[in-house]
PDB file of C-alpha atoms in Angstrom:
ATOM      1  CA  UNK A 125     128.374 124.444  87.587  1.00 76.00           C
ATOM      2  CA  UNK A 126     131.523 122.403  88.086  1.00 87.00           C
ATOM      3  CA  UNK A 127     131.005 118.976  89.633  1.00 90.00           C
ATOM      4  CA  UNK A 128     133.151 118.081  92.630  1.00 92.00           C
ATOM      5  CA  UNK A 129     133.757 115.118  94.923  1.00 92.00           C
ATOM      6  CA  UNK A 130     131.469 115.190  97.975  1.00 94.00           C
ATOM      7  CA  UNK A 131     133.473 114.275 101.107  1.00 94.00           C
ATOM      8  CA  UNK A 132     131.758 113.172 104.305  1.00 92.00           C
ATOM      9  CA  UNK A 133     133.576 111.912 107.373  1.00 88.00           C
ATOM     10  CA  UNK A 134     133.349 111.493 111.110  1.00 83.00           C
ATOM     11  CA  UNK A 135     136.786 112.952 111.903  1.00 84.00           C
ATOM     12  CA  UNK A 136     137.440 116.482 110.649  1.00 85.00           C
ATOM     13  CA  UNK A 137     141.232 116.009 110.573  1.00 85.00           C
ATOM     14  CA  UNK A 138     140.949 112.998 108.257  1.00 85.00           C
ATOM     15  CA  UNK A 139     138.476 114.853 106.080  1.00 87.00           C
ATOM     16  CA  UNK A 140     140.966 117.714 105.681  1.00 86.00           C
ATOM     17  CA  UNK A 141     143.793 115.237 104.997  1.00 86.00           C
ATOM     18  CA  UNK A 142     141.897 113.452 102.198  1.00 87.00           C
ATOM     19  CA  UNK A 143     140.692 116.737 100.693  1.00 87.00           C
ATOM     20  CA  UNK A 144     144.287 117.989 100.714  1.00 87.00           C
ATOM     21  CA  UNK A 145     145.424 114.868  98.827  1.00 85.00           C
ATOM     22  CA  UNK A 146     142.757 115.398  96.192  1.00 87.00           C
ATOM     23  CA  UNK A 147     143.316 119.157  95.947  1.00 86.00           C
ATOM     24  CA  UNK A 148     147.116 118.592  95.857  1.00 84.00           C
ATOM     25  CA  UNK A 149     147.658 121.296  98.463  1.00 85.00           C
ATOM     26  CA  UNK A 150     147.385 121.411 102.249  1.00 82.00           C
ATOM     27  CA  UNK A 151     144.096 122.751 103.572  1.00 82.00           C
ATOM     28  CA  UNK A 152     143.394 124.603 106.778  1.00 79.00           C
ATOM     29  CA  UNK A 153     140.627 123.594 109.192  1.00 74.00           C
ATOM     30  CA  UNK A 154     137.503 125.711 108.936  1.00 73.00           C
ATOM     31  CA  UNK A 155     134.295 126.109 110.916  1.00 76.00           C
ATOM     32  CA  UNK A 156     131.092 124.132 110.708  1.00 81.00           C
ATOM     33  CA  UNK A 157     129.965 124.998 107.193  1.00 85.00           C
ATOM     34  CA  UNK A 158     129.968 123.137 103.904  1.00 89.00           C
ATOM     35  CA  UNK A 159     133.157 124.164 102.126  1.00 89.00           C
ATOM     36  CA  UNK A 160     133.499 124.214  98.334  1.00 91.00           C
ATOM     37  CA  UNK A 161     137.089 123.784  97.128  1.00 91.00           C
ATOM     38  CA  UNK A 162     138.382 123.455  93.549  1.00 91.00           C
ATOM     39  CA  UNK A 163     137.902 119.659  93.404  1.00 91.00           C
ATOM     40  CA  UNK A 164     135.979 118.788  96.570  1.00 92.00           C
ATOM     41  CA  UNK A 165     132.982 119.675  98.695  1.00 94.00           C
ATOM     42  CA  UNK A 166     133.764 119.105 102.366  1.00 92.00           C
ATOM     43  CA  UNK A 167     130.861 118.437 104.707  1.00 90.00           C
ATOM     44  CA  UNK A 168     131.696 119.015 108.389  1.00 85.00           C
ATOM     45  CA  UNK A 169     131.516 116.031 110.691  1.00 82.00           C
ATOM     46  CA  UNK A 170     128.881 117.833 112.779  1.00 83.00           C
ATOM     47  CA  UNK A 171     126.431 117.553 109.857  1.00 86.00           C
ATOM     48  CA  UNK A 172     126.813 113.789 109.907  1.00 83.00           C
ATOM     49  CA  UNK A 173     126.021 113.532 113.601  1.00 81.00           C
ATOM     50  CA  UNK A 174     122.870 115.653 113.371  1.00 82.00           C
ATOM     51  CA  UNK A 175     119.701 114.091 111.941  1.00 81.00           C
ATOM     52  CA  UNK A 176     118.436 117.563 110.999  1.00 85.00           C
ATOM     53  CA  UNK A 177     121.462 118.269 108.809  1.00 86.00           C
ATOM     54  CA  UNK A 178     121.271 115.063 106.762  1.00 84.00           C
ATOM     55  CA  UNK A 179     118.917 116.714 104.270  1.00 85.00           C
ATOM     56  CA  UNK A 180     121.582 119.354 103.564  1.00 86.00           C
ATOM     57  CA  UNK A 181     124.151 116.641 102.836  1.00 88.00           C
ATOM     58  CA  UNK A 182     121.762 114.886 100.463  1.00 89.00           C
ATOM     59  CA  UNK A 183     120.830 118.121  98.663  1.00 90.00           C
ATOM     60  CA  UNK A 184     124.519 118.884  98.065  1.00 91.00           C
ATOM     61  CA  UNK A 185     124.748 115.887  95.724  1.00 91.00           C
ATOM     62  CA  UNK A 186     123.479 118.017  92.835  1.00 93.00           C
ATOM     63  CA  UNK A 187     126.921 119.669  92.752  1.00 92.00           C
ATOM     64  CA  UNK A 188     128.902 116.415  93.022  1.00 93.00           C
ATOM     65  CA  UNK A 189     130.005 113.678  90.636  1.00 92.00           C
ATOM     66  CA  UNK A 190     130.597 111.131  93.434  1.00 92.00           C
ATOM     67  CA  UNK A 191     130.253 110.636  97.182  1.00 94.00           C
ATOM     68  CA  UNK A 192     133.186 109.629  99.380  1.00 94.00           C
ATOM     69  CA  UNK A 193     132.306 108.498 102.911  1.00 93.00           C
ATOM     70  CA  UNK A 194     135.265 108.311 105.260  1.00 92.00           C
ATOM     71  CA  UNK A 195     135.643 106.079 108.281  1.00 90.00           C
ATOM     72  CA  UNK A 196     138.670 106.453 110.489  1.00 85.00           C
ATOM     73  CA  UNK A 197     140.226 103.976 112.873  1.00 85.00           C
ATOM     74  CA  UNK A 198     140.792 106.964 115.168  1.00 81.00           C
ATOM     75  CA  UNK A 199     136.995 107.177 115.652  1.00 77.00           C
ATOM     76  CA  UNK A 200     135.734 103.586 115.369  1.00 68.00           C
ATOM     77  CA  UNK A 201     132.143 104.311 116.435  1.00 76.00           C
ATOM     78  CA  UNK A 202     129.207 103.877 114.070  1.00 83.00           C
ATOM     79  CA  UNK A 203     128.315 107.196 112.478  1.00 84.00           C
ATOM     80  CA  UNK A 204     126.494 106.225 109.279  1.00 88.00           C
ATOM     81  CA  UNK A 205     122.909 105.048 109.068  1.00 87.00           C
ATOM     82  CA  UNK A 206     122.234 101.738 107.315  1.00 90.00           C
ATOM     83  CA  UNK A 207     121.689 102.241 103.568  1.00 92.00           C
ATOM     84  CA  UNK A 208     122.878 105.863 103.849  1.00 91.00           C
ATOM     85  CA  UNK A 209     124.643 105.704 100.475  1.00 92.00           C
ATOM     86  CA  UNK A 210     121.419 104.640  98.773  1.00 93.00           C
ATOM     87  CA  UNK A 211     119.935 108.080  99.533  1.00 91.00           C
ATOM     88  CA  UNK A 212     122.266 109.500  96.861  1.00 93.00           C
ATOM     89  CA  UNK A 213     121.860 109.242  93.084  1.00 93.00           C
ATOM     90  CA  UNK A 214     125.603 109.653  92.475  1.00 93.00           C
ATOM     91  CA  UNK A 215     128.209 106.856  92.724  1.00 92.00           C
ATOM     92  CA  UNK A 216     129.234 106.267  96.330  1.00 93.00           C
ATOM     93  CA  UNK A 217     132.500 105.071  97.823  1.00 92.00           C
ATOM     94  CA  UNK A 218     133.462 104.072 101.323  1.00 92.00           C
ATOM     95  CA  UNK A 219     137.028 104.712 102.459  1.00 91.00           C
ATOM     96  CA  UNK A 220     138.651 103.395 105.632  1.00 89.00           C
ATOM     97  CA  UNK A 221     141.711 105.415 106.626  1.00 86.00           C
ATOM     98  CA  UNK A 222     144.220 103.534 108.728  1.00 83.00           C
ATOM     99  CA  UNK A 223     147.871 103.432 109.696  1.00 80.00           C
ATOM    100  CA  UNK A 224     150.057 100.355 110.189  1.00 78.00           C
ATOM    101  CA  UNK A 225     149.876 100.667 113.969  1.00 78.00           C
ATOM    102  CA  UNK A 226     146.053 100.487 114.005  1.00 77.00           C
ATOM    103  CA  UNK A 227     144.522  97.208 115.087  1.00 81.00           C
ATOM    104  CA  UNK A 228     142.761  94.903 112.680  1.00 85.00           C
ATOM    105  CA  UNK A 229     139.700  94.926 114.951  1.00 85.00           C
ATOM    106  CA  UNK A 230     139.269  98.688 114.501  1.00 86.00           C
ATOM    107  CA  UNK A 231     139.750  98.421 110.740  1.00 86.00           C
ATOM    108  CA  UNK A 232     137.126  95.685 110.534  1.00 88.00           C
ATOM    109  CA  UNK A 233     134.713  97.755 112.651  1.00 88.00           C
ATOM    110  CA  UNK A 234     135.112 100.675 110.254  1.00 88.00           C
ATOM    111  CA  UNK A 235     134.631  98.378 107.252  1.00 90.00           C
ATOM    112  CA  UNK A 236     131.469  96.962 108.811  1.00 90.00           C
ATOM    113  CA  UNK A 237     130.113 100.459 109.442  1.00 90.00           C
ATOM    114  CA  UNK A 238     130.748 101.525 105.861  1.00 91.00           C
ATOM    115  CA  UNK A 239     129.509  98.318 104.263  1.00 92.00           C
ATOM    116  CA  UNK A 240     126.186  98.752 106.104  1.00 93.00           C
ATOM    117  CA  UNK A 241     125.675 101.986 104.154  1.00 92.00           C
ATOM    118  CA  UNK A 242     125.731  99.950 100.900  1.00 94.00           C
ATOM    119  CA  UNK A 243     128.285 101.986  98.899  1.00 93.00           C
ATOM    120  CA  UNK A 244     129.105 101.132  95.298  1.00 92.00           C
ATOM    121  CA  UNK A 245     132.817 100.756  96.125  1.00 89.00           C
ATOM    122  CA  UNK A 246     134.701 100.106  99.360  1.00 91.00           C
ATOM    123  CA  UNK A 247     138.407 100.907  99.838  1.00 88.00           C
ATOM    124  CA  UNK A 248     141.017 100.721 102.580  1.00 87.00           C
ATOM    125  CA  UNK A 249     143.795 103.292 102.477  1.00 84.00           C
ATOM    126  CA  UNK A 250     146.988 103.368 104.486  1.00 83.00           C
ATOM    127  CA  UNK A 251     147.321 107.114 104.953  1.00 75.00           C
ATOM    128  CA  UNK A 252     151.107 106.890 105.332  1.00 70.00           C
ATOM    129  CA  UNK A 253     151.757 104.874 102.156  1.00 74.00           C
ATOM    130  CA  UNK A 254     152.401 107.147  99.171  1.00 76.00           C
ATOM    131  CA  UNK A 255     151.801 104.270  96.750  1.00 79.00           C
ATOM    132  CA  UNK A 256     148.272 103.499  97.971  1.00 78.00           C
ATOM    133  CA  UNK A 257     147.409 107.201  98.180  1.00 78.00           C
ATOM    134  CA  UNK A 258     148.505 107.766  94.575  1.00 79.00           C
ATOM    135  CA  UNK A 259     146.579 104.708  93.384  1.00 81.00           C
ATOM    136  CA  UNK A 260     143.428 105.927  95.108  1.00 82.00           C
ATOM    137  CA  UNK A 261     143.656 109.490  93.776  1.00 80.00           C
ATOM    138  CA  UNK A 262     144.188 108.075  90.271  1.00 82.00           C
ATOM    139  CA  UNK A 263     140.953 106.077  90.640  1.00 81.00           C
ATOM    140  CA  UNK A 264     139.133 109.262  91.622  1.00 81.00           C
ATOM    141  CA  UNK A 265     140.447 111.099  88.556  1.00 79.00           C
ATOM    142  CA  UNK A 266     139.256 108.278  86.290  1.00 81.00           C
ATOM    143  CA  UNK A 267     135.832 108.388  87.934  1.00 77.00           C
ATOM    144  CA  UNK A 268     135.623 112.143  87.380  1.00 77.00           C
ATOM    145  CA  UNK A 269     136.535 111.789  83.688  1.00 75.00           C
ATOM    146  CA  UNK A 270     133.850 109.126  83.244  1.00 73.00           C
ATOM    147  CA  UNK A 271     131.260 111.500  84.698  1.00 68.00           C
ATOM    148  CA  UNK A 272     131.865 114.156  82.028  1.00 60.00           C
TER     149      UNK A 272
END
C-alpha cells in the first residue's frame, strides 16, 4: 500500500489548504470521515476533539510515512494532548499556520501547544508567502523519499 502524509488539524479549512498545497490541486471540503488522497490522509478536526476517536487516528499511521499536526492562529486553543506525537512510530512534525496580520501572542500560543506534543520537527509557515510554502513542500518531498 502506498504511504501518505497523515494530516491532523484543529481547523478544517487549514487542513484542506495544506492538503491542497501538497496534492498540488485545490480540494473540496468533505464530511467527517478520514479521507485518503493521492499524497495525503486527512483526518477531520472532529476526530481530534473526541477522545474516543484518537485510537482511529493512531491506527491510521500504518498507512503513513509521517505525521503533520497543524495548529492555526485562527483557533489558538489547546487541542493536542501532551506527548501526543510520541504515540506514533512515524516521524512527526508540528506546523503553525499564520498570516502577517496575526499577533505574535497567538503564534507563540500555537507553538507552545505543538511543542507540548513533542514532535520531531516544528515549523512556522506563513500561508500567504509562496517562498515559505515551496520550501516546506520541498522538505516534505525529501522526507517521503527518505522513507522509501
